[in-house]
XYZ file of C-alpha atoms in Angstrom:
682
model
C -0.011 -0.180 0.206
C 2.690 2.685 0.266
C 2.025 3.433 4.103
C 4.834 3.657 5.636
C 3.638 1.085 8.466
C 5.934 -0.918 10.556
C 7.568 -4.256 9.972
C 4.882 -6.588 11.424
C 2.302 -4.174 12.308
C -1.103 -3.874 11.916
C -1.976 -0.761 10.094
C -4.952 0.914 11.917
C -6.850 1.591 8.805
C -7.251 -2.181 9.103
C -8.144 -2.862 12.516
C -10.917 -0.249 11.706
C -12.429 -1.659 8.471
C -12.206 -5.360 11.459
C -14.670 -3.139 13.629
C -16.831 -1.934 10.684
C -17.706 -4.636 10.256
C -18.413 -5.534 14.004
C -20.524 -3.073 13.783
C -22.372 -3.881 11.098
C -22.847 -7.482 12.145
C -24.300 -5.774 15.400
C -26.318 -3.467 13.657
C -27.686 -6.274 11.460
C -28.505 -7.782 14.522
C -30.453 -6.030 16.248
C -31.707 -3.551 13.894
C -29.743 -0.886 16.138
C -29.577 2.288 14.732
C -26.761 3.474 16.675
C -24.632 1.015 15.736
C -25.287 1.504 12.391
C -24.143 5.062 13.002
C -21.117 3.963 14.718
C -20.412 1.640 11.613
C -19.977 4.571 8.979
C -18.114 6.533 11.436
C -15.490 3.573 12.164
C -15.594 3.616 8.093
C -14.588 6.825 7.876
C -12.183 6.701 9.931
C -10.467 3.696 8.534
C -10.695 5.803 5.128
C -8.521 9.418 6.924
C -6.739 6.224 8.618
C -5.729 5.038 5.163
C -4.404 8.026 3.855
C -2.907 8.823 7.016
C -1.035 5.433 6.164
C -0.169 5.988 2.325
C 1.217 9.939 3.239
C -1.537 10.705 0.641
C -2.541 13.734 3.294
C 0.545 14.546 5.212
C 3.027 17.067 6.396
C 3.580 19.873 3.766
C 7.713 19.527 3.811
C 7.476 16.464 1.478
C 10.922 16.169 0.002
C 9.950 17.177 -3.316
C 13.424 15.169 -5.472
C 12.110 11.846 -5.040
C 8.380 13.788 -6.314
C 10.648 15.133 -9.498
C 12.486 11.545 -10.073
C 8.821 9.075 -9.639
C 7.464 11.784 -12.568
C 10.700 12.292 -14.955
C 10.625 7.613 -14.351
C 7.456 7.869 -15.449
C 7.657 10.164 -18.424
C 11.304 7.868 -19.319
C 8.524 5.114 -20.187
C 5.964 6.926 -21.829
C 7.599 8.743 -24.400
C 10.871 5.867 -24.934
C 7.155 3.873 -26.129
C 5.669 6.333 -27.605
C 8.888 7.212 -30.189
C 8.882 3.845 -30.453
C 5.804 3.441 -31.788
C 6.279 6.025 -34.251
C 9.669 4.918 -34.880
C 11.225 7.543 -33.833
C 13.740 5.937 -33.015
C 15.051 5.356 -36.273
C 17.135 8.221 -37.844
C 14.481 7.922 -40.846
C 14.258 11.781 -41.807
C 16.875 14.512 -39.567
C 14.865 17.921 -40.342
C 17.225 21.264 -40.425
C 17.489 24.415 -38.389
C 19.160 27.789 -38.401
C 19.043 30.593 -35.733
C 15.904 32.884 -35.664
C 15.388 36.541 -37.254
C 16.540 38.301 -34.296
C 13.625 40.453 -34.626
C 11.615 37.691 -33.194
C 14.384 37.155 -30.207
C 16.527 39.531 -28.040
C 20.209 39.582 -28.867
C 22.126 37.245 -27.575
C 24.449 40.223 -25.980
C 21.688 40.996 -23.573
C 20.652 36.790 -22.623
C 24.511 36.760 -22.096
C 24.274 39.539 -18.867
C 21.130 38.318 -17.986
C 22.714 34.764 -17.109
C 26.093 36.331 -15.578
C 24.360 39.385 -13.717
C 20.973 38.945 -13.675
C 19.214 37.999 -9.653
C 18.492 34.721 -10.254
C 19.840 33.356 -13.743
C 22.277 30.121 -12.085
C 22.848 28.671 -15.375
C 25.984 30.345 -17.210
C 27.758 31.946 -20.172
C 29.341 28.264 -22.282
C 32.759 29.783 -24.340
C 32.621 31.041 -27.491
C 28.769 30.542 -27.429
C 26.647 32.606 -29.837
C 23.927 32.908 -32.313
C 25.572 31.054 -35.536
C 26.289 28.016 -33.837
C 21.869 27.234 -32.898
C 22.338 25.878 -36.223
C 21.951 22.249 -36.276
C 20.310 18.462 -37.769
C 18.585 15.881 -36.584
C 19.453 15.020 -32.624
C 21.453 17.702 -32.267
C 19.192 19.967 -30.536
C 20.143 18.737 -26.756
C 23.536 20.636 -28.037
C 22.398 23.678 -28.811
C 19.854 23.777 -26.425
C 23.119 24.302 -24.314
C 24.381 26.892 -25.679
C 21.562 29.380 -25.149
C 22.720 31.143 -21.218
C 19.010 31.487 -20.304
C 18.238 27.894 -21.365
C 15.389 29.549 -22.623
C 14.270 27.944 -26.870
C 11.837 29.063 -29.435
C 11.223 27.117 -31.958
C 10.090 27.843 -35.226
C 9.063 26.557 -38.613
C 5.482 25.912 -40.659
C 2.812 23.528 -40.070
C 4.107 20.087 -40.076
C 7.303 21.028 -39.670
C 8.385 18.615 -37.850
C 8.463 20.796 -34.360
C 6.743 17.798 -31.925
C 8.545 15.745 -33.098
C 12.287 17.736 -32.717
C 10.738 18.986 -29.478
C 9.788 15.500 -28.120
C 13.226 13.578 -29.194
C 14.885 16.498 -27.132
C 12.762 15.858 -24.170
C 14.174 11.831 -24.135
C 17.167 13.279 -24.718
C 17.259 15.500 -20.854
C 15.661 12.607 -19.261
C 18.155 10.727 -20.087
C 21.337 12.828 -19.218
C 18.930 14.535 -16.315
C 20.723 14.611 -12.725
C 18.141 12.810 -10.415
C 16.622 14.918 -8.370
C 16.617 18.180 -11.168
C 14.051 19.985 -12.745
C 11.638 17.271 -15.205
C 11.407 18.298 -18.381
C 7.181 18.160 -19.223
C 6.138 18.133 -23.339
C 2.347 19.964 -23.043
C 0.360 21.123 -26.354
C -0.595 24.876 -25.408
C -3.985 24.731 -26.901
C -6.594 24.475 -24.450
C -4.501 27.143 -22.586
C -6.287 30.297 -21.933
C -4.515 32.693 -21.166
C -7.562 35.422 -20.210
C -8.876 32.881 -17.530
C -6.088 30.205 -17.079
C -2.350 31.331 -15.251
C 0.786 28.936 -16.619
C 0.741 27.543 -12.908
C -2.812 27.268 -12.581
C -3.284 25.539 -16.292
C 0.040 23.370 -16.162
C -1.622 22.122 -13.388
C -4.132 21.486 -14.395
C -2.689 19.698 -17.174
C -0.520 17.723 -15.385
C -2.873 16.726 -12.878
C -4.341 15.426 -16.133
C -2.188 12.954 -17.207
C -0.058 12.208 -14.058
C -4.185 11.392 -11.754
C -1.548 11.105 -8.652
C 0.525 14.204 -8.950
C -3.225 15.607 -7.190
C -1.877 14.057 -3.550
C -2.109 16.977 -1.245
C -0.579 18.320 1.696
C -1.077 19.477 4.984
C -1.631 23.730 3.218
C -3.788 21.774 0.421
C -0.651 22.356 -2.447
C -0.303 19.206 -4.296
C 2.072 17.771 -6.182
C 1.654 19.364 -9.323
C 1.995 22.478 -8.431
C 4.299 21.891 -5.180
C 7.204 20.404 -8.811
C 6.508 24.763 -10.432
C 6.821 26.190 -7.581
C 10.118 24.491 -6.554
C 10.985 25.479 -10.279
C 11.375 21.518 -10.961
C 9.630 20.878 -13.579
C 11.412 22.464 -17.355
C 7.504 23.481 -19.104
C 8.172 22.257 -22.643
C 4.835 24.261 -24.757
C 4.410 22.945 -27.627
C 1.886 24.314 -29.957
C 1.910 28.623 -29.086
C 0.339 28.359 -32.489
C -2.997 26.377 -31.354
C -4.290 28.956 -28.772
C -6.355 32.108 -30.354
C -5.074 34.582 -32.536
C -5.516 37.440 -29.812
C -4.279 35.216 -26.145
C -0.506 34.290 -27.741
C 0.542 37.512 -26.460
C -1.303 37.395 -23.385
C 0.830 34.177 -23.572
C 3.883 35.215 -23.220
C 3.225 38.063 -21.131
C 1.639 34.819 -18.590
C 4.874 32.811 -19.295
C 7.636 36.179 -18.432
C 5.427 37.290 -15.156
C 5.000 33.360 -14.140
C 8.098 31.286 -14.578
C 10.664 32.542 -12.060
C 14.625 33.455 -13.137
C 17.074 30.632 -13.377
C 14.055 28.265 -15.245
C 14.629 26.790 -18.213
C 11.328 27.047 -21.313
C 11.532 25.600 -24.117
C 8.095 26.190 -26.537
C 7.466 26.157 -30.108
C 5.053 27.660 -32.460
C 4.480 28.688 -36.772
C 6.553 31.385 -38.024
C 4.157 33.519 -38.735
C 1.526 33.184 -35.840
C 4.910 33.428 -33.194
C 5.618 37.139 -35.204
C 2.838 38.321 -34.694
C 2.373 37.654 -30.995
C 5.827 39.412 -30.527
C 4.091 41.883 -32.417
C 0.832 42.264 -31.682
C 0.408 46.077 -33.740
C 1.844 48.514 -34.517
C 1.657 51.287 -32.153
C 1.528 48.632 -28.875
C 5.964 47.387 -27.942
C 7.173 44.228 -29.134
C 6.394 41.562 -26.970
C 9.302 38.820 -26.372
C 9.486 36.254 -24.555
C 12.457 36.758 -21.540
C 15.691 35.421 -22.641
C 14.612 33.601 -25.456
C 17.198 32.478 -28.722
C 15.375 31.629 -31.346
C 15.447 28.409 -34.142
C 13.865 27.759 -37.166
C 12.989 25.031 -39.446
C 13.936 25.308 -42.449
C 12.141 22.362 -45.758
C 13.624 19.670 -46.847
C 15.912 18.477 -48.630
C 14.120 17.451 -52.408
C 16.406 14.650 -52.814
C 15.914 13.667 -49.154
C 12.361 13.710 -50.109
C 12.937 11.398 -51.933
C 15.151 8.653 -51.006
C 12.947 9.076 -48.081
C 9.808 8.413 -50.465
C 11.373 5.681 -52.068
C 13.326 2.977 -49.773
C 10.960 1.554 -48.435
C 8.546 1.412 -51.305
C 9.368 -2.301 -52.707
C 10.486 -3.413 -55.881
C 8.520 -0.969 -58.227
C 9.222 2.322 -55.993
C 12.243 3.666 -58.099
C 8.971 3.240 -60.911
C 5.490 4.046 -58.913
C 7.665 7.655 -57.774
C 9.075 8.654 -60.604
C 6.603 11.134 -61.661
C 6.565 12.262 -57.676
C 10.896 12.592 -58.400
C 11.012 14.468 -61.019
C 8.306 16.726 -59.269
C 10.634 17.436 -56.569
C 13.458 18.769 -58.793
C 11.105 21.251 -60.707
C 12.069 24.564 -60.402
C 9.465 27.309 -59.472
C 8.487 23.410 -57.553
C 4.690 22.816 -58.203
C 2.411 21.774 -55.259
C 3.385 18.084 -54.940
C 6.814 19.218 -53.873
C 6.179 22.147 -52.186
C 3.804 19.698 -50.044
C 5.858 17.160 -49.080
C 9.098 19.293 -48.176
C 7.342 19.075 -44.650
C 8.229 16.157 -42.283
C 4.568 15.243 -41.667
C 3.610 15.306 -45.266
C 6.575 13.366 -46.377
C 5.474 10.434 -43.556
C 2.009 10.165 -45.309
C 2.644 10.004 -48.397
C 4.799 6.935 -47.610
C 2.332 5.291 -45.590
C -0.427 5.803 -48.291
C 1.465 5.079 -50.463
C 4.230 2.333 -49.683
C 3.768 -0.958 -48.271
C 3.707 -2.706 -45.327
C 6.400 -5.204 -44.862
C 6.428 -7.696 -46.267
C 3.303 -6.421 -48.097
C 3.123 -6.160 -51.782
C 1.878 -2.698 -53.766
C -1.476 -4.647 -55.433
C -4.395 -2.940 -54.827
C -2.831 0.450 -53.577
C -2.979 3.615 -54.909
C -0.423 5.252 -56.955
C 1.197 8.172 -56.117
C 1.715 9.771 -59.134
C -1.988 11.459 -58.933
C -0.576 13.189 -56.754
C 1.465 14.981 -59.410
C -2.205 15.766 -61.017
C -1.935 19.452 -61.033
C -5.748 19.926 -61.929
C -7.678 17.779 -59.089
C -4.615 18.511 -57.244
C -3.809 22.076 -58.109
C -2.417 23.660 -54.531
C -0.391 22.831 -52.431
C -3.172 23.047 -49.971
C -5.583 20.569 -52.098
C -2.393 18.040 -51.556
C -2.211 18.413 -48.371
C -6.316 17.834 -47.460
C -5.920 14.525 -49.837
C -2.800 13.439 -47.770
C -5.022 13.670 -44.716
C -7.382 12.114 -46.699
C -6.005 9.429 -47.531
C -4.588 8.646 -43.876
C -6.984 6.522 -42.501
C -8.215 4.394 -45.731
C -4.286 3.151 -45.108
C -4.357 2.709 -41.685
C -6.654 0.404 -41.646
C -5.450 -1.402 -44.723
C -5.961 -4.694 -43.939
C -3.232 -6.588 -42.041
C -1.196 -9.908 -43.223
C -1.432 -11.474 -39.341
C -3.297 -10.031 -35.566
C -6.925 -9.539 -38.301
C -8.935 -6.055 -38.205
C -11.462 -5.056 -36.067
C -12.435 -2.741 -37.125
C -12.898 -0.753 -41.198
C -11.459 2.268 -42.441
C -15.266 2.841 -43.741
C -16.352 1.288 -39.939
C -13.315 4.209 -38.682
C -14.172 7.139 -40.489
C -17.246 8.356 -38.475
C -15.714 7.255 -35.117
C -12.867 9.226 -35.375
C -14.617 12.792 -37.255
C -16.923 12.595 -34.195
C -14.358 12.117 -31.605
C -12.797 14.516 -33.371
C -15.559 17.823 -33.482
C -15.578 16.668 -29.896
C -12.572 17.764 -29.452
C -12.363 20.528 -31.283
C -15.988 22.025 -31.343
C -16.812 21.016 -27.565
C -13.716 20.882 -25.527
C -11.131 23.110 -27.086
C -8.676 21.253 -26.987
C -6.180 18.340 -28.850
C -6.703 16.431 -25.989
C -8.824 12.848 -25.198
C -9.086 12.049 -22.340
C -11.768 9.922 -21.800
C -13.247 10.873 -18.398
C -14.693 13.157 -20.506
C -16.354 11.576 -23.412
C -19.174 11.555 -21.125
C -19.532 15.295 -21.669
C -20.451 14.079 -25.297
C -24.052 12.953 -23.717
C -26.924 14.814 -23.235
C -27.546 15.473 -19.295
C -30.722 13.819 -18.828
C -29.672 11.315 -20.745
C -26.942 10.637 -18.009
C -30.209 11.246 -15.400
C -32.037 9.393 -16.414
C -29.263 6.116 -16.598
C -28.390 6.562 -13.031
C -31.890 6.583 -11.959
C -33.367 3.750 -13.459
C -30.499 2.224 -12.217
C -31.152 2.794 -8.794
C -35.489 2.530 -9.402
C -35.159 -0.666 -10.359
C -32.241 -2.256 -7.491
C -35.044 -0.576 -5.102
C -37.650 -1.045 -6.714
C -36.516 -5.089 -7.461
C -35.241 -5.306 -3.276
C -39.005 -3.775 -2.194
C -41.129 -5.003 -4.016
C -39.646 -8.671 -3.219
C -40.427 -8.134 0.316
C -43.633 -5.427 0.657
C -45.879 -6.105 -2.367
C -46.346 -4.458 -6.317
C -47.540 -1.401 -5.032
C -44.820 -1.454 -2.639
C -41.990 -1.300 -4.980
C -43.559 0.241 -7.819
C -43.472 3.410 -5.749
C -40.369 2.796 -3.825
C -38.129 2.451 -7.202
C -39.934 5.618 -8.658
C -38.305 7.350 -5.136
C -34.996 5.757 -4.909
C -35.131 6.928 -8.919
C -35.631 10.743 -8.227
C -32.974 10.642 -5.732
C -30.243 8.358 -8.273
C -30.723 10.945 -11.352
C -30.897 13.525 -8.522
C -27.500 12.656 -7.287
C -26.124 12.606 -10.900
C -28.002 15.414 -11.684
C -26.421 17.655 -8.701
C -22.907 15.770 -9.336
C -22.474 16.475 -13.564
C -22.719 19.918 -13.061
C -18.860 20.507 -13.611
C -16.949 18.685 -16.189
C -16.992 15.155 -15.561
C -12.448 14.749 -13.344
C -10.606 12.061 -13.219
C -10.391 13.762 -9.827
C -12.949 14.290 -7.775
C -12.720 17.253 -5.187
C -14.514 16.660 -1.594
C -17.565 17.776 -1.191
C -18.022 22.158 0.727
C -20.222 23.749 2.304
C -22.218 25.253 -0.919
C -22.213 21.547 -2.160
C -25.148 20.037 1.070
C -27.490 22.493 -0.472
C -27.405 20.465 -3.766
C -27.180 17.360 -1.266
C -30.023 18.348 1.092
C -32.725 18.325 -1.662
C -31.129 14.082 -2.741
C -31.845 14.077 1.115
C -35.150 15.153 1.345
C -36.444 12.556 -1.595
C -34.807 9.487 0.227
C -36.429 10.740 3.297
C -39.868 10.809 1.809
C -38.819 7.161 0.323
C -37.833 6.205 3.568
C -41.481 7.003 5.310
C -43.156 5.693 2.797
C -41.148 1.994 3.612
C -41.914 2.929 7.052
C -45.393 4.425 7.398
C -47.759 3.357 9.620
C -48.604 -0.679 8.692
C -46.062 -0.693 6.809
C -48.806 -0.041 4.279
C -47.428 3.147 0.986
C -51.251 4.406 1.195
C -51.241 5.039 4.246
C -47.273 6.535 5.429
C -48.002 9.018 1.976
C -48.651 12.335 5.282
C -45.804 10.439 7.232
C -43.552 9.514 4.821
C -43.816 13.604 3.412
C -43.260 14.628 6.838
C -40.295 12.224 7.715
C -38.926 13.725 4.375
C -39.070 16.553 5.810
C -36.873 15.853 9.055
C -34.755 13.635 8.060
C -33.903 15.025 5.278
C -31.031 17.037 6.813
C -30.063 14.646 8.203
C -29.753 12.769 4.501
C -28.856 15.569 2.647
C -24.848 15.653 5.820
C -24.519 12.216 5.680
C -25.169 11.543 2.009
C -23.222 14.645 1.875
C -20.600 13.614 3.268
C -20.441 10.293 2.738
C -21.090 10.121 -0.990
C -18.171 12.962 -1.442
C -16.289 10.592 0.577
C -17.285 7.405 -1.346
C -16.511 9.515 -4.618
C -13.385 10.656 -3.703
C -12.138 7.225 -2.465
C -13.591 5.792 -5.758
C -11.625 8.253 -8.557
C -8.114 8.803 -6.795
C -6.946 7.510 -9.221
C -3.113 6.698 -8.028
C -0.369 6.258 -11.422
C 2.723 6.466 -9.864
C 3.588 2.854 -11.533
C 1.537 3.530 -15.115
C -0.504 6.542 -16.702
C -2.076 4.791 -19.764
C -5.800 5.400 -20.147
C -6.089 1.751 -20.004
C -4.168 1.245 -16.526
C -6.098 4.686 -15.382
C -9.483 2.915 -15.951
C -9.166 -0.452 -14.784
C -8.363 1.205 -11.367
C -10.683 3.540 -11.298
C -13.367 0.764 -11.892
C -12.416 -1.597 -9.350
C -11.845 2.047 -6.938
C -15.250 2.956 -7.682
C -16.521 -1.007 -7.436
C -14.967 -1.437 -4.000
C -16.314 1.842 -2.393
C -19.756 2.211 -3.312
C -19.661 -1.863 -2.094
C -18.470 -0.701 1.612
C -19.902 2.205 1.354
C -23.715 0.885 0.810
C -22.559 -1.735 3.847
C -22.259 1.397 5.661
C -25.445 3.294 4.677
C -27.885 0.495 4.659
C -26.413 -0.144 8.376
C -28.157 3.458 9.165
C -31.490 1.908 9.231
C -34.169 1.060 11.934
C -35.286 -1.307 9.248
C -32.893 -4.511 7.841
C -35.604 -4.141 4.816
C -35.194 -0.229 4.365
C -30.790 -0.754 5.382
C -30.559 -3.291 2.307
C -32.673 -0.530 0.475
C -31.015 2.093 0.935
C -27.281 0.319 0.905
C -28.240 -0.701 -2.539
C -28.831 2.208 -4.322
C -25.974 3.834 -2.290
C -23.458 1.246 -3.230
C -24.498 1.945 -7.311
C -25.464 5.530 -6.569
C -21.139 5.764 -5.179
C -19.853 2.591 -8.419
C -22.007 3.770 -10.509
C -20.591 7.761 -10.097
C -17.048 6.882 -10.517
C -15.953 8.188 -14.037
C -15.594 4.921 -14.981
C -19.263 4.601 -14.242
C -19.982 7.581 -16.505
C -17.598 6.127 -19.656
C -20.131 3.212 -19.123
C -23.417 4.718 -19.550
C -21.760 7.181 -22.238
C -20.227 4.671 -24.312
C -24.200 2.932 -23.908
C -25.227 5.693 -25.701
C -22.899 6.446 -27.914
C -23.176 2.701 -29.436
C -26.659 3.196 -29.817
C -26.009 6.722 -32.017
C -23.610 4.932 -33.670
C -20.716 6.975 -33.003
C -19.156 5.459 -30.895
C -18.314 0.553 -31.044
C -18.826 -0.676 -28.008
C -15.293 -1.681 -27.213
C -14.441 2.022 -27.303
C -11.577 1.513 -25.200
C -10.216 -1.554 -27.806
C -10.630 1.016 -30.886
C -9.099 3.842 -29.432
C -5.787 2.253 -28.252
C -6.021 -0.136 -32.093
C -6.378 3.959 -33.433
C -2.994 4.467 -31.864
C -1.293 2.047 -32.711
C -2.140 2.082 -36.325
C -0.719 5.877 -35.738
C -4.155 8.049 -35.989
C -3.373 8.656 -32.516
C -0.328 9.150 -30.157
C -0.376 8.998 -26.674
C 0.301 11.794 -23.707
C 0.065 10.355 -20.494
C -2.765 9.197 -19.644
C -4.476 10.750 -22.524
C -4.424 10.539 -26.769
C -4.018 12.757 -29.682
C -4.802 12.757 -33.374
C -2.058 11.882 -34.841
C -1.383 16.146 -35.851
C -3.822 18.817 -34.894
C -4.129 19.725 -38.536
C -5.840 16.390 -38.801
C -8.457 16.706 -36.232
C -8.986 20.196 -37.334
C -9.356 18.350 -41.062
C -12.030 15.824 -39.288
C -13.865 18.112 -37.122
C -14.520 20.016 -40.052
C -15.253 17.539 -42.579
C -18.339 16.661 -39.845
C -19.521 19.642 -39.444
C -20.423 20.565 -43.169
C -22.103 16.498 -43.248
C -24.352 17.555 -40.396
């Protein structure tokens, strides 16, 4: 469990769990409500002791160096696997770069003075370093980064020029040579940052917890581990894609970075050249907004000969013949649309994926690359690029010689279009988190599904014990309780990490408690008859509503937090997070269902409330929400029923890429192309 218990000592939380079961047994045997209350209290104390043993909520003097080391180990495993999946471990298509336009960055002499004489700057200037030494190729970026006196660098380039891949390679190099306890390079897409609403550290903290939920654990002062790493300077932000922020916010993002990062904290930032130029110079009458202390490089187009070699080396025996028209176009001056399109690594890699056979396969049935030279059908560079984006999914889902094909391109395309539209138009981000997919489902559907599940369970129990009428009435009321509980909890975006309830939440839970009190009153009315107990039930509901509101608010809040606080210190991939959340949700639902059930005066009521609460807590986990969303989306034809398997398969085929516990489309332009295609269709 990771606690600091001594060898041979029985954990305190385990002792309290045993006490809970003992009090529960007494309550069931005697019908004593006080024994039931004692069981719930013991359960709450057990949870507090469990957290204490794990050290999740302990003193604020935590040594952050081991936390940084654990994050670094996790990132190394994550990005190494992703680089291998993308074939980045082989030197295939190296990009080159030159120093950026001097007007876009601060003078080199200023960076030298800042590093040596500025307050808080601790890096020393390498001997003989200068802006001319920033030029490089391939895996040289780590060496080039060392030449920057301040440890801050801007990477500029055109769409698809290889900025993200270059940063990924740099992150792996920095992780490989990182000293224990040193800063951790953290690659984060910038698309979801709104600098008008969120501070840099607020947004970074959210992204870190989103991809590595174990960083949400807090100290006694309420500061998360993610925030503590940031404020301690143990994170080197690698911010990818400033251009993905809306135009007016890019200058404000630069200002926020300058104002937030303390002196001496490094940063890497990538952006399209034109977008960065507009961000630095937002208007003719405004002062330029440079990234403080940053040097800059600009990626250069690929050499035509390099592109030709790259395209034909895996094209098969007839490759030179099939690619001959394209090779000729690459050598033509002025460059035709196909040559201008293929000058970026992204487009060259798409062309090779679409037109070249897989290993040990033939070219039979493959499209002919000569079609890229058809200036009538593809008259512009943009037209060629869109054609390549459109051809990626059919190529990725071509039949495999081994392993089978669970989905065809015709089946996968509408699923991927829906996901792209969900990210682009609803969430306004490039990160696909499975626990946010329920946001694609109307809230009323979640409300009804939750209420139906609670109503069926409660109604079945009451019907078996008290008859048909009692079952129908009780099921209806309990369904209302469950639906209302979900509706209240769904008032904010679904998160994998939930907070403990605040006082402001209790007003909503009072309404749930009132409905629950009404259900108890109907069941426990005079003579056990629902009709005769209606007035009594209303009275009991008014009184017990307050009690149930507090109990449900605190108890369910505790249960939800316990059920969805996923610890990913050993694995941060989406499947691992889902597995742990499902296990926690079911376990907590069972335990809290028992606890709440023991609070009642009558065994029937206890059993009904216990099962209802257990189901409520279990389904209220992120996994429970995903299960409801998955059924709804599958019925609507938006996603396959086996959603996680589909996403994993899309990742293996190169349509998606993985970043911690979330996925992204292979390129933001691919997501945008698919999203706009769906938008026009509907």
